[in-house]
CSV table of C-alpha atoms (C1' of nucleotides) in Angstrom, one decimal:
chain,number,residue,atom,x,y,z
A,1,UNK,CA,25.5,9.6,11.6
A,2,UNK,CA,22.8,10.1,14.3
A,3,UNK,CA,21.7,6.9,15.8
A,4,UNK,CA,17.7,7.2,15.0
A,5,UNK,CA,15.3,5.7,18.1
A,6,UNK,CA,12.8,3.2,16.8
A,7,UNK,CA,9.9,4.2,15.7
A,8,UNK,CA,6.9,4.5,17.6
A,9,UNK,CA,3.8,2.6,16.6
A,10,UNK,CA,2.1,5.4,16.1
A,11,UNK,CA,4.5,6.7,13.6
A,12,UNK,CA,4.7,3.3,11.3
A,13,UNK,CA,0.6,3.9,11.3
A,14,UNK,CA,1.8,7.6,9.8
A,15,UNK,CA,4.3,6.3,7.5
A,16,UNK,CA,1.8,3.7,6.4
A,17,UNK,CA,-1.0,5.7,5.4
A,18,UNK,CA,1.5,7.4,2.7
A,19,UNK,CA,2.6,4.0,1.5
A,20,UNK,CA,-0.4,2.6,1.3
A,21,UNK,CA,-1.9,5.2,-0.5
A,22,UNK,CA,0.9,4.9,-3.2
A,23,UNK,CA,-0.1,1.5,-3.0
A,24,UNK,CA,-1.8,1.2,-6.5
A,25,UNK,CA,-0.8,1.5,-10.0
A,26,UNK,CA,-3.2,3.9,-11.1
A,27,UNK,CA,-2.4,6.1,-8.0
A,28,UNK,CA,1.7,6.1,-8.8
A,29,UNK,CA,1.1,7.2,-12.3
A,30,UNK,CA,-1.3,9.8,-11.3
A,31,UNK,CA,1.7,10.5,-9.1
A,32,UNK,CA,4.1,10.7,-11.7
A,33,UNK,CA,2.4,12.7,-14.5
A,34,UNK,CA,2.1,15.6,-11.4
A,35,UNK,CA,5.7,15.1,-11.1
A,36,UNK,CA,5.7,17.1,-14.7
A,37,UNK,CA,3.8,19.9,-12.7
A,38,UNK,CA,0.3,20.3,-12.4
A,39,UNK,CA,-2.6,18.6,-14.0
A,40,UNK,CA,-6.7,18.9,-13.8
A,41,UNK,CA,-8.5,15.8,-13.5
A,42,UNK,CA,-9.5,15.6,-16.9
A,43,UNK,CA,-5.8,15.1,-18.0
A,44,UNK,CA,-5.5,12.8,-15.6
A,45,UNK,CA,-8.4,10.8,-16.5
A,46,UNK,CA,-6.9,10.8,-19.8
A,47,UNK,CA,-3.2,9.2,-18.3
A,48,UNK,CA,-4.5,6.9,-16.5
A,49,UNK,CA,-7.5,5.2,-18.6
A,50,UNK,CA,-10.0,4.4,-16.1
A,51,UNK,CA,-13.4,6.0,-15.4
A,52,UNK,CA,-13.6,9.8,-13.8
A,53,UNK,CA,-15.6,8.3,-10.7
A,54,UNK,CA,-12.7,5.7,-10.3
A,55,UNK,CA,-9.6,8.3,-11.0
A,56,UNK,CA,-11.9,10.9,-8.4
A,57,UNK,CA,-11.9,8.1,-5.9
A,58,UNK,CA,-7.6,7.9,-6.2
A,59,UNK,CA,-7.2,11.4,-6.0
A,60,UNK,CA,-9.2,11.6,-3.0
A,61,UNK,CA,-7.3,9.0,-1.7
A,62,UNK,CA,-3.8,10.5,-2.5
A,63,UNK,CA,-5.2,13.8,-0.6
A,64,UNK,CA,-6.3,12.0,2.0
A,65,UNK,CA,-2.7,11.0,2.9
A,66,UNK,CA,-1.2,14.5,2.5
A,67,UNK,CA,0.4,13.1,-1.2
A,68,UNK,CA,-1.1,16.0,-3.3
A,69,UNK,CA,-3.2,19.1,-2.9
A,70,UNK,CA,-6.1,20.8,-5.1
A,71,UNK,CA,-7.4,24.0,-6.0
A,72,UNK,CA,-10.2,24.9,-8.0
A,73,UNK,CA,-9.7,27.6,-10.4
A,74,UNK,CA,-12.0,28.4,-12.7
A,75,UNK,CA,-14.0,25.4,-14.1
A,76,UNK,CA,-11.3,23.0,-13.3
A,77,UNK,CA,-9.4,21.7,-10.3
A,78,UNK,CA,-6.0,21.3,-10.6
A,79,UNK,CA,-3.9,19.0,-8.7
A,80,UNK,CA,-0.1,19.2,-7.7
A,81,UNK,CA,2.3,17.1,-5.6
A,82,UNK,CA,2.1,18.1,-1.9
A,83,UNK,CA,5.0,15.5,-1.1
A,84,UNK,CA,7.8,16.1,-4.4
A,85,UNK,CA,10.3,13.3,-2.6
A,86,UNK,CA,7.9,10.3,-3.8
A,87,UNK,CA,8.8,10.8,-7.6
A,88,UNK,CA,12.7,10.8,-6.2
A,89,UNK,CA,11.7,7.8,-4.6
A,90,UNK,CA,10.1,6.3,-7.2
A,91,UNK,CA,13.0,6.8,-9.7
A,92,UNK,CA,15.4,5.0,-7.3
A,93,UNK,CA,13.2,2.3,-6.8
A,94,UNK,CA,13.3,1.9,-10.6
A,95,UNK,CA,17.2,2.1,-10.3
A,96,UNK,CA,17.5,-0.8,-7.5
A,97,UNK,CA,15.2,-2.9,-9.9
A,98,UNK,CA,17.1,-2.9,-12.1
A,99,UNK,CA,19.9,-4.6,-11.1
A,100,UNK,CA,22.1,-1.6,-10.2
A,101,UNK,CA,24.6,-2.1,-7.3
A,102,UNK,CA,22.1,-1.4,-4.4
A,103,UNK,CA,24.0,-1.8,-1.3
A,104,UNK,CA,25.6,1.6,-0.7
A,105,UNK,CA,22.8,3.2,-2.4
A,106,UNK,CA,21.0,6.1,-0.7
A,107,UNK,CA,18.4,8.0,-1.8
A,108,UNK,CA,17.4,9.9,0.8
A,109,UNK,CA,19.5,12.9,2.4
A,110,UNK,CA,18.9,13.4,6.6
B,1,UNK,CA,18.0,18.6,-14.6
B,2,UNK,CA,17.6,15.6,-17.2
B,3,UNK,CA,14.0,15.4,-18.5
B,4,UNK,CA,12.6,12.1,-17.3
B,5,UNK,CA,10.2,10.5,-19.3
B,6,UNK,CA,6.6,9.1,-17.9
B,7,UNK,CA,6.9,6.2,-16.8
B,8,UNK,CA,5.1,3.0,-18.1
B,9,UNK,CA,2.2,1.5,-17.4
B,10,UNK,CA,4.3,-1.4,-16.2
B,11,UNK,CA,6.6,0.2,-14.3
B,12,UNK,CA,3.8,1.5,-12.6
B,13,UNK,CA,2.7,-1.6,-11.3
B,14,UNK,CA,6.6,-2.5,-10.5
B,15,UNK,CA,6.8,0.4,-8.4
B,16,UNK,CA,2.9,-0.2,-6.9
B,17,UNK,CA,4.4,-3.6,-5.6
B,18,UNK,CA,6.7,-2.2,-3.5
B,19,UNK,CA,4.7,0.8,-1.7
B,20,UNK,CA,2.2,-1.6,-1.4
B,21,UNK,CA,4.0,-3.9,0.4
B,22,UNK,CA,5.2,-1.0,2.8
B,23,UNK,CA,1.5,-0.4,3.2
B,24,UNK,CA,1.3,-1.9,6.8
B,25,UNK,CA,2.1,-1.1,10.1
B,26,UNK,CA,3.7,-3.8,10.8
B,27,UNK,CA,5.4,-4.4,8.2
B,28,UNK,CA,6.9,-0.9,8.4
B,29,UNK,CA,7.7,-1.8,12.4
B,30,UNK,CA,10.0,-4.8,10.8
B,31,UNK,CA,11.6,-2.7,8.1
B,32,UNK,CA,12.7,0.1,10.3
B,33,UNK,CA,13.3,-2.8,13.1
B,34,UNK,CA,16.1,-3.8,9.9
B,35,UNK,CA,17.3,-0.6,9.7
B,36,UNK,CA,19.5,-1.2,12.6
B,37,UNK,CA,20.5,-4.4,10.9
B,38,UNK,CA,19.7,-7.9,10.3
B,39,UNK,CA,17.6,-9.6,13.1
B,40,UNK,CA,16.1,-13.1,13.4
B,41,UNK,CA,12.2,-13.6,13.2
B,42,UNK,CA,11.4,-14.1,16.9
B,43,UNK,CA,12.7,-10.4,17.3
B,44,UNK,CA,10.8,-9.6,14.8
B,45,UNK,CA,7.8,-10.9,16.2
B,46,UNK,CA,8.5,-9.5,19.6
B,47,UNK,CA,9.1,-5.9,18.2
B,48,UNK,CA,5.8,-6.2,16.1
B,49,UNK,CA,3.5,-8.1,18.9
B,50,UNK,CA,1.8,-10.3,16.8
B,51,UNK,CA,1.7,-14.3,16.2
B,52,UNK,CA,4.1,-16.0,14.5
B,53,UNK,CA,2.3,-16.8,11.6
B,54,UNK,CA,0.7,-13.3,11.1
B,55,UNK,CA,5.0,-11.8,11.0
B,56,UNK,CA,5.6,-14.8,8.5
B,57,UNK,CA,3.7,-14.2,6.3
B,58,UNK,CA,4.6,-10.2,6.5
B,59,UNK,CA,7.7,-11.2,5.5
B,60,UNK,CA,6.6,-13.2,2.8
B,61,UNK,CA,5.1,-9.7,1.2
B,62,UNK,CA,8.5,-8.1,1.9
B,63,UNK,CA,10.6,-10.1,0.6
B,64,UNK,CA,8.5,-11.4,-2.1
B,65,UNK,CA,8.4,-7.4,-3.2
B,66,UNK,CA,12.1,-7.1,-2.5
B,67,UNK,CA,12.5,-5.0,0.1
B,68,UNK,CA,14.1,-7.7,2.7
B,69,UNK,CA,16.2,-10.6,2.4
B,70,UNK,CA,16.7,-13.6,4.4
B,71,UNK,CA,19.3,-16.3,5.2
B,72,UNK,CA,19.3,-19.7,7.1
B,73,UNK,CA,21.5,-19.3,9.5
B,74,UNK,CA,21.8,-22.4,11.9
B,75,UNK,CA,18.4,-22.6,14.2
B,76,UNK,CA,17.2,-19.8,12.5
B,77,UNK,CA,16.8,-17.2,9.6
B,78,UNK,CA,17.8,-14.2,10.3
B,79,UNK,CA,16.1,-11.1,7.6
B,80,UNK,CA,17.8,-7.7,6.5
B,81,UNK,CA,17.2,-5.2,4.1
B,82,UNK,CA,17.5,-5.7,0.5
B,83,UNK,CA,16.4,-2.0,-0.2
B,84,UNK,CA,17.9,0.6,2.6
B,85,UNK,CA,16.7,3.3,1.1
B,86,UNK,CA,13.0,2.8,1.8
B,87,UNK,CA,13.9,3.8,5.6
B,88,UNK,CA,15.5,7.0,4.9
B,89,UNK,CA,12.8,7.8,2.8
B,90,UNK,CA,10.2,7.0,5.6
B,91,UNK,CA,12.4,9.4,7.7
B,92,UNK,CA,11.9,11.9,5.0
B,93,UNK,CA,7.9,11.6,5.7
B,94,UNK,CA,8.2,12.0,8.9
B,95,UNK,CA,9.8,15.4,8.4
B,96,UNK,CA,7.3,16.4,6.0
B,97,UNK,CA,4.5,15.2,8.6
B,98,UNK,CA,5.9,17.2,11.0
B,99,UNK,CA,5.2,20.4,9.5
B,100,UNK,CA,8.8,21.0,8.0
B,101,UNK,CA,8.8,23.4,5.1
B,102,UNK,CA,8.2,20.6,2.4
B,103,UNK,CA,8.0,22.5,-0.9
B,104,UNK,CA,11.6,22.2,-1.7
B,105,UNK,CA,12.8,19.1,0.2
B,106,UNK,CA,14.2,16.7,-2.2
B,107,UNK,CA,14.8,13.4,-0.6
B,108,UNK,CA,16.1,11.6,-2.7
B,109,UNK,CA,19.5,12.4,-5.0
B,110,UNK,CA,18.4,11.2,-8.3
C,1,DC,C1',-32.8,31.3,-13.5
C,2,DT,C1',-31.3,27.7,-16.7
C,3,DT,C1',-28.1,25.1,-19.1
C,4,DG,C1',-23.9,22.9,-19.7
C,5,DT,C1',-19.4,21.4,-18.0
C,6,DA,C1',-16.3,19.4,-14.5
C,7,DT,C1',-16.0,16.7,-10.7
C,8,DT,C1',-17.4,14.1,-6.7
C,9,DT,C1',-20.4,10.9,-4.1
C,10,DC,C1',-23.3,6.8,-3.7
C,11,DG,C1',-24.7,2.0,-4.0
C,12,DC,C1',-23.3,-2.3,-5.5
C,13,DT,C1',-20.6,-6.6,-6.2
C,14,DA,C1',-16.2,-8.9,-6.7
C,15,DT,C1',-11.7,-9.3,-4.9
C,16,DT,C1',-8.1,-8.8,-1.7
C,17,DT,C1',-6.1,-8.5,2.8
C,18,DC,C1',-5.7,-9.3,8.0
C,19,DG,C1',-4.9,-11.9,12.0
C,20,DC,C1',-5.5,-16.1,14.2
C,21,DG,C1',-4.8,-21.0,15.6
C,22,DA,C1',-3.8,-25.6,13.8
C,23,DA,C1',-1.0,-28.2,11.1
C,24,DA,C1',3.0,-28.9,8.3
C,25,DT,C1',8.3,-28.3,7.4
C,26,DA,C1',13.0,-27.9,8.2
C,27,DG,C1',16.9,-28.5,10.6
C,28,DT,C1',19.5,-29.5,15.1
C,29,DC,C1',20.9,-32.1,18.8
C,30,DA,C1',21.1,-36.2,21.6
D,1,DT,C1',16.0,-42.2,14.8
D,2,DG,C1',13.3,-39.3,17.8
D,3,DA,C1',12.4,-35.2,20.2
D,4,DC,C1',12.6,-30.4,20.0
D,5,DT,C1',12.9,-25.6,18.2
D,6,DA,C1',12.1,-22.2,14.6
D,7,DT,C1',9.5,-20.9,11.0
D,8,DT,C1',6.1,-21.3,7.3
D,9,DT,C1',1.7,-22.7,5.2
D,10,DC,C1',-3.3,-23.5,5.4
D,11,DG,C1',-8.1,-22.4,6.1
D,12,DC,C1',-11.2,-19.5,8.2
D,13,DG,C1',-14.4,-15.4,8.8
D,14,DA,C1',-14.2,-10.3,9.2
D,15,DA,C1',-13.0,-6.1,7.2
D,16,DA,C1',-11.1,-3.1,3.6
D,17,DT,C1',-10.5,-2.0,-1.4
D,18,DA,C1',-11.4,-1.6,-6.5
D,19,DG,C1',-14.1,-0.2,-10.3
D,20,DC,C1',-18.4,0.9,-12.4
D,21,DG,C1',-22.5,3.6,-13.7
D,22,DA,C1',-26.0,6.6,-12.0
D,23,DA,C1',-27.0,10.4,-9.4
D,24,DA,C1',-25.6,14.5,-7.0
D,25,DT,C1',-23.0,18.8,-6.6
D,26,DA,C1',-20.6,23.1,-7.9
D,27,DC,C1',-20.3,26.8,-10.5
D,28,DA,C1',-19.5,29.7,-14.7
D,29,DA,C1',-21.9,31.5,-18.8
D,30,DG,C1',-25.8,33.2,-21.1
DNA sequence: CTTGTATTTCGCTATTTCGCGAAATAGTCA
DNA sequence: TGACTATTTCGCGAAATAGCGAAATACAAG
């Protein structure tokens, strides 16, 4: 395995943008239900339960830190994962928390 | 692939602790810091360059969320990770922040 | 152009988080 | 026991974040 340098500071400011971003419940399942494929606001709205100016404000958000993409076609804009490897993530996280031998566990190739 | 089904509400939130407690510089300093095994808090606080308190209670949030563990160890308590993944996954980010063709990277094996 | 639909931006208040220094704990060693 | 070291907790003010409803914007259809 290829000894890794430590990271600059620069780079944990990177990394934490992302994680903050995923930061917030309404955010991860908004996450999740574009794990499915992709999804205009209004269905999203609709999954997460909160107000369109509050699920528009966590979308920008997520775009913001590179997590998803848009594109407006026709009256809608629909929005997909720009980063799939979260919902992989997500799932193992879910796996550790549940009790599962986490030790040797690795979720992520490279 | 086996069709996963959306996650709850509440597992959601489970999730939402954890990113959320990644979502700091400094705390993602310590955790990759940990990724090249367990060190004692006055590294820590050297690697991060803040006060004492401020890295205390930083690893309060991570281990409170899960992602560290610690251990008395005479003079001092030395901290490790409780959840390795999360670093390869950061490394994963990084790849996809450096422009790598991210469409089909999967990141994490199930 | 005008209307109607889909979505975002704005202003606001309440809540949370950050980093610090001082004080409190815990445990070791003489 | 008493001094000392390592670490955590407390209390503070400054800054960031969340959610809401109203208003603004974008644009397709008639």
């Amino acid at each position: 395995m290829p000894k890794r340098p430590t990271p600059t500071k620069a780079c944990c400011q990177r990394r934490a943008a992302v994680f903050k971003a995923l930061g917030h419940p309404a955010r991860l399942q908004i996450v999740a239900a574009l794990g499915d494929g992709e999804r205009c606001v209004c269905e999203l709205v609709e999954a997460v339960g909160s107000g369109w100016s509050t699920v528009s404000r966590h979308l920008t958000v997520l775009k913001a830190a590179g997590i998803i993409a848009d594109e407006k076609r026709g009256l809608q804009v629909y929005y997909r994962m720009a980063l799939p490897c979260v919902n992989s993530f997500a799932e193992c996280l879910d796996a550790a928390q549940e009790g599962a031998a986490v030790e040797v566990r690795r979720c992520c190739k490279s």
